[in-house]
PDB file of C-alpha atoms in Angstrom:
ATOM      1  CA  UNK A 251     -95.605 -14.370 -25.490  1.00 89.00           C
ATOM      2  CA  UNK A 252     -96.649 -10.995 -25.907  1.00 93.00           C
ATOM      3  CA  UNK A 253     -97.379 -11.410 -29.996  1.00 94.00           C
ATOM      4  CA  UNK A 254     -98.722 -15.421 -28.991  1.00 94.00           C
ATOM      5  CA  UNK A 255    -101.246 -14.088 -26.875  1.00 96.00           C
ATOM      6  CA  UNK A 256    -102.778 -11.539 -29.425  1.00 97.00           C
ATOM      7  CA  UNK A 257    -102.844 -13.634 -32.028  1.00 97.00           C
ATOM      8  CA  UNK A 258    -104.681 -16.255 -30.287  1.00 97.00           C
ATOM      9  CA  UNK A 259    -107.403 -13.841 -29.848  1.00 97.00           C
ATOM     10  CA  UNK A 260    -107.848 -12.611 -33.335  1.00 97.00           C
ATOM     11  CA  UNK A 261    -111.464 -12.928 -34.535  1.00 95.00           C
ATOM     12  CA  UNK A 262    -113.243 -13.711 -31.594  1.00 95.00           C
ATOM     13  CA  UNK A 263    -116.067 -12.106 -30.683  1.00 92.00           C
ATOM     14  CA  UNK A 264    -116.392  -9.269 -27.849  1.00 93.00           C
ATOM     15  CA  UNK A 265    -112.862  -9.542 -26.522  1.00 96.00           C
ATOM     16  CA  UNK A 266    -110.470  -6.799 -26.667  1.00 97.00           C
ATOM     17  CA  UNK A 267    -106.800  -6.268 -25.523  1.00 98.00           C
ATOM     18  CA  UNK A 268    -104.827  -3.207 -24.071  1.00 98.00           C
ATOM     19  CA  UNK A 269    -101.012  -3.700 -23.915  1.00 98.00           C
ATOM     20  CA  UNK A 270     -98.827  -1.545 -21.871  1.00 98.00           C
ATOM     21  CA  UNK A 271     -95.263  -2.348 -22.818  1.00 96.00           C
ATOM     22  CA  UNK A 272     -91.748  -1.064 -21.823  1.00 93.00           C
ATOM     23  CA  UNK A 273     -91.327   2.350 -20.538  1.00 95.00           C
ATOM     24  CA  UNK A 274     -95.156   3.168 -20.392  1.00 97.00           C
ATOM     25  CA  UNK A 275     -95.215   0.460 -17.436  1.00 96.00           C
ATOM     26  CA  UNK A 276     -93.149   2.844 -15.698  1.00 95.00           C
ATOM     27  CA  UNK A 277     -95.200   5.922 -16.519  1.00 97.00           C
ATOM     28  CA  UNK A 278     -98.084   4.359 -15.288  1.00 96.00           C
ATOM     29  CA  UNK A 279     -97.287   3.348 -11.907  1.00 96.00           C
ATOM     30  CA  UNK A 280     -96.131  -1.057 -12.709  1.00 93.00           C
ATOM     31  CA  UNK A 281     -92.647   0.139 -11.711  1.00 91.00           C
ATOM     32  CA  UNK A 282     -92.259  -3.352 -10.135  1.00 87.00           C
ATOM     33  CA  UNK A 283     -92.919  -5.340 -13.560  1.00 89.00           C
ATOM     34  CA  UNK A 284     -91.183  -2.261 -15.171  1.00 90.00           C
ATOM     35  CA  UNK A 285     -87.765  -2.606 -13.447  1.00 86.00           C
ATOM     36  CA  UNK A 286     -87.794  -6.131 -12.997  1.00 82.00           C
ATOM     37  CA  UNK A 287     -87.595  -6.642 -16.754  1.00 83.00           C
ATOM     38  CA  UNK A 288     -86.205  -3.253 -17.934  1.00 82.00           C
ATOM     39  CA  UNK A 289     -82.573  -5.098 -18.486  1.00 78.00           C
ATOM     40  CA  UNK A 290     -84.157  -7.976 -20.589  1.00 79.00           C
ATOM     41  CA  UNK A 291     -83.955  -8.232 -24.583  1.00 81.00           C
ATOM     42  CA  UNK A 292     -87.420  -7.486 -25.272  1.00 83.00           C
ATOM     43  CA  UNK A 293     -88.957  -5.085 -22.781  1.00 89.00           C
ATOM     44  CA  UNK A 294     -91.469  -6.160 -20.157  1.00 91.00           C
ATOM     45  CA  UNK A 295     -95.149  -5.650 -20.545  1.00 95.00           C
ATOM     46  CA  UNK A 296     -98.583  -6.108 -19.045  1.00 96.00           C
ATOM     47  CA  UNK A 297    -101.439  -7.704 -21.767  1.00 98.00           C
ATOM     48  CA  UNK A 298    -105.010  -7.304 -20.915  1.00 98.00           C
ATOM     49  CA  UNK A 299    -107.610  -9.727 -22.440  1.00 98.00           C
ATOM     50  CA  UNK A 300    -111.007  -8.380 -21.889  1.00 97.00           C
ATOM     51  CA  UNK A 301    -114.118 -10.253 -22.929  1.00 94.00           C
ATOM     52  CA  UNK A 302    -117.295  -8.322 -22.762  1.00 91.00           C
ATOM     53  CA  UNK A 303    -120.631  -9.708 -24.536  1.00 88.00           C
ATOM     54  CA  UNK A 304    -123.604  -7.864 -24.970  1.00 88.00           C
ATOM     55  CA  UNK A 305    -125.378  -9.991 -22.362  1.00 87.00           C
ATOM     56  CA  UNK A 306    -123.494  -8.968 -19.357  1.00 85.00           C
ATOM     57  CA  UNK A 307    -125.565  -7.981 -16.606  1.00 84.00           C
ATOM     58  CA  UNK A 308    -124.806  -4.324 -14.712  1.00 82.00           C
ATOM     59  CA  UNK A 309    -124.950  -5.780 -11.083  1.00 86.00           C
ATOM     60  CA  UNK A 310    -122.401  -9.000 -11.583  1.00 88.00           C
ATOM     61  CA  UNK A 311    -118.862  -8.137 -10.780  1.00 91.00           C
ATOM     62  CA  UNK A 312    -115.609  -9.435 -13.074  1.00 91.00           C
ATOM     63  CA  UNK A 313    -113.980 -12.073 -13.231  1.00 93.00           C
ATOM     64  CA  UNK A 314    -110.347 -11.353 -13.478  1.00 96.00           C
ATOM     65  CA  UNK A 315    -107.516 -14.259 -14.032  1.00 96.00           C
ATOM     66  CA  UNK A 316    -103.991 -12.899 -13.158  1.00 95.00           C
ATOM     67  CA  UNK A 317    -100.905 -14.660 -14.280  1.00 93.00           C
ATOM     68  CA  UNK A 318     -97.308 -13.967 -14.159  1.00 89.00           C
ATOM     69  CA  UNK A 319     -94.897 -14.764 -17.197  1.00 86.00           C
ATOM     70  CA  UNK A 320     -91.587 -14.261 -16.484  1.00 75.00           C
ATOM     71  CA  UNK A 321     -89.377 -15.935 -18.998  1.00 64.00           C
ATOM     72  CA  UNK A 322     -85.756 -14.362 -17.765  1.00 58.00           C
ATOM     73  CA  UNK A 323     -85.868 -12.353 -14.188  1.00 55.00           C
ATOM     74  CA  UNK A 324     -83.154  -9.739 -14.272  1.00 53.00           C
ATOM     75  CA  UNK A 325     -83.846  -8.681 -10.612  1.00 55.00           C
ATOM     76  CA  UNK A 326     -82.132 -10.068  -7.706  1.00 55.00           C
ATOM     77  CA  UNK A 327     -79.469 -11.118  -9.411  1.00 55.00           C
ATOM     78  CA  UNK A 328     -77.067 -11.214  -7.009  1.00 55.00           C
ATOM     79  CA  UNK A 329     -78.785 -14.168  -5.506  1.00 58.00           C
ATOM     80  CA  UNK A 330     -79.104 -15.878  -8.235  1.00 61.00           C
ATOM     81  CA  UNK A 331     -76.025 -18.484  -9.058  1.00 67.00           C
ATOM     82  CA  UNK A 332     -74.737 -18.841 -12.788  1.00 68.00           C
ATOM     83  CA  UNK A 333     -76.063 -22.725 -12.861  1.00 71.00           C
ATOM     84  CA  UNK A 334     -79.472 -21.401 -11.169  1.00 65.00           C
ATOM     85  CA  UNK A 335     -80.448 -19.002 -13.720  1.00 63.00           C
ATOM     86  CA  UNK A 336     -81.258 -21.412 -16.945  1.00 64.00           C
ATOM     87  CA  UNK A 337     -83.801 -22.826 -14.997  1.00 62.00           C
ATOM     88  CA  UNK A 338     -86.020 -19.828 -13.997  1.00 61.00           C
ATOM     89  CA  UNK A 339     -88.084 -20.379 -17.383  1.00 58.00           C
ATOM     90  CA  UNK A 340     -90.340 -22.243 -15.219  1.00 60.00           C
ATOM     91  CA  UNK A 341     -91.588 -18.667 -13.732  1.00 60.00           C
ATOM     92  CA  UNK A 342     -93.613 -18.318 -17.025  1.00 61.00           C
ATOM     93  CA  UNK A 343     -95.635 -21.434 -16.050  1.00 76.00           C
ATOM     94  CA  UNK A 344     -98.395 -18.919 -14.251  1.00 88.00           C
ATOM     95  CA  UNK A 345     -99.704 -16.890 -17.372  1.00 92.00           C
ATOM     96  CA  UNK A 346     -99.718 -19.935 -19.954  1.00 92.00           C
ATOM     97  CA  UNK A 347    -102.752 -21.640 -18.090  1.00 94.00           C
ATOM     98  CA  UNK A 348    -104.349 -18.298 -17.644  1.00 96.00           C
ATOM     99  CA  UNK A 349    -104.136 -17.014 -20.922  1.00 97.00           C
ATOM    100  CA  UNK A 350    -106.004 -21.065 -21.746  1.00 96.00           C
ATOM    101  CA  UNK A 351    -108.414 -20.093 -19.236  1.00 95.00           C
ATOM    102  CA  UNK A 352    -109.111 -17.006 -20.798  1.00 96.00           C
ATOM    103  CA  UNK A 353    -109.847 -18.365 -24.430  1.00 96.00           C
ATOM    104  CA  UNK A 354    -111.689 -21.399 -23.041  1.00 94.00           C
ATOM    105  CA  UNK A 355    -114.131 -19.366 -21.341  1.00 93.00           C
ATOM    106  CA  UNK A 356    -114.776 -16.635 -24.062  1.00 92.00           C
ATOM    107  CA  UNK A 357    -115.579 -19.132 -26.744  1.00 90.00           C
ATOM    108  CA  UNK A 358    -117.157 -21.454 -24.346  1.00 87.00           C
ATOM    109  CA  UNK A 359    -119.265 -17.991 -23.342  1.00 71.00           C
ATOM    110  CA  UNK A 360    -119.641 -19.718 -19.942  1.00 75.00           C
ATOM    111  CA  UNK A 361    -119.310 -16.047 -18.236  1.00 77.00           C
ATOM    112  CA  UNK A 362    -121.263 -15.065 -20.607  1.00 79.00           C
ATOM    113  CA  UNK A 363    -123.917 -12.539 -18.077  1.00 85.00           C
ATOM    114  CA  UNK A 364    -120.388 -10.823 -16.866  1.00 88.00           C
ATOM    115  CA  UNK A 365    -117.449  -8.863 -17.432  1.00 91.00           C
ATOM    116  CA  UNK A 366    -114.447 -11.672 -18.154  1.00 93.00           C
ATOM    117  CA  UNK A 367    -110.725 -10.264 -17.953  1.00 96.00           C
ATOM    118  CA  UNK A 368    -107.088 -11.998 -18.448  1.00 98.00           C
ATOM    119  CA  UNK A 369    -103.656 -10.099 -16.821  1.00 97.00           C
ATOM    120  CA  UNK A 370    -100.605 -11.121 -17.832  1.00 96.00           C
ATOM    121  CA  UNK A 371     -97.597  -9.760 -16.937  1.00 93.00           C
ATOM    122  CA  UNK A 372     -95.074 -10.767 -19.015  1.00 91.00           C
ATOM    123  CA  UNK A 373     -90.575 -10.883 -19.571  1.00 83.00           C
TER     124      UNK A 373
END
């Protein structure tokens, strides 16, 4: 999702992205994403889609869009039942529509007088 998300915003204009994967989560203080996915096959991370166009006036705050993408939750699992587990893929459902939102609204340029940011957190 990680690699999905960059590469849909490859050539466009003004946006930028800052990814803080795997043990730097920890290091910066996301020890909740951080050990919530540390056990997982590809390590955790946060991905930040910023959009900032030229236009942007000083005064206007962000808009931020947050969205969690948790594929496979290796916390709790001792509440967790063998048959319940498959189905937690659904937990990535929060970060698809964001990361849509995201890419709609820096091509559209509908934000266009203000800072626009994306925050996925991601297993």
């Amino acid at each position: 999702f990680t690699e999905q998300a960059l590469e849909a915003i490859q050539g466009m204009e003004h946006v930028t992205s800052r990814v803080i994967k795997g043990e730097d989560l920890k290091a910066k203080g996301f020890g909740g994403l951080y050990n919530v996915g540390k056990a997982a096959e590809h390590p955790p991370a946060m991905v930040i889609l910023m959009y900032n166009p030229p236009s942007v006036v000083k005064d206007k705050k962000s808009i931020v869009l947050v969205g969690k993408g948790v594929v496979f939750d290796t916390g709790g699992t001792q509440i967790k039942t063998k048959a319940g587990m498959p189905g937690m893929k659904r937990d990535m459902g929060g970060a698809a529509p964001i990361l849509a939102a995201f890419l709609s609204g820096a091509r559209s340029a509908t934000v266009s007088d203000r800072p626009f940011h994306a925050i996925l957190s991601l297993l």
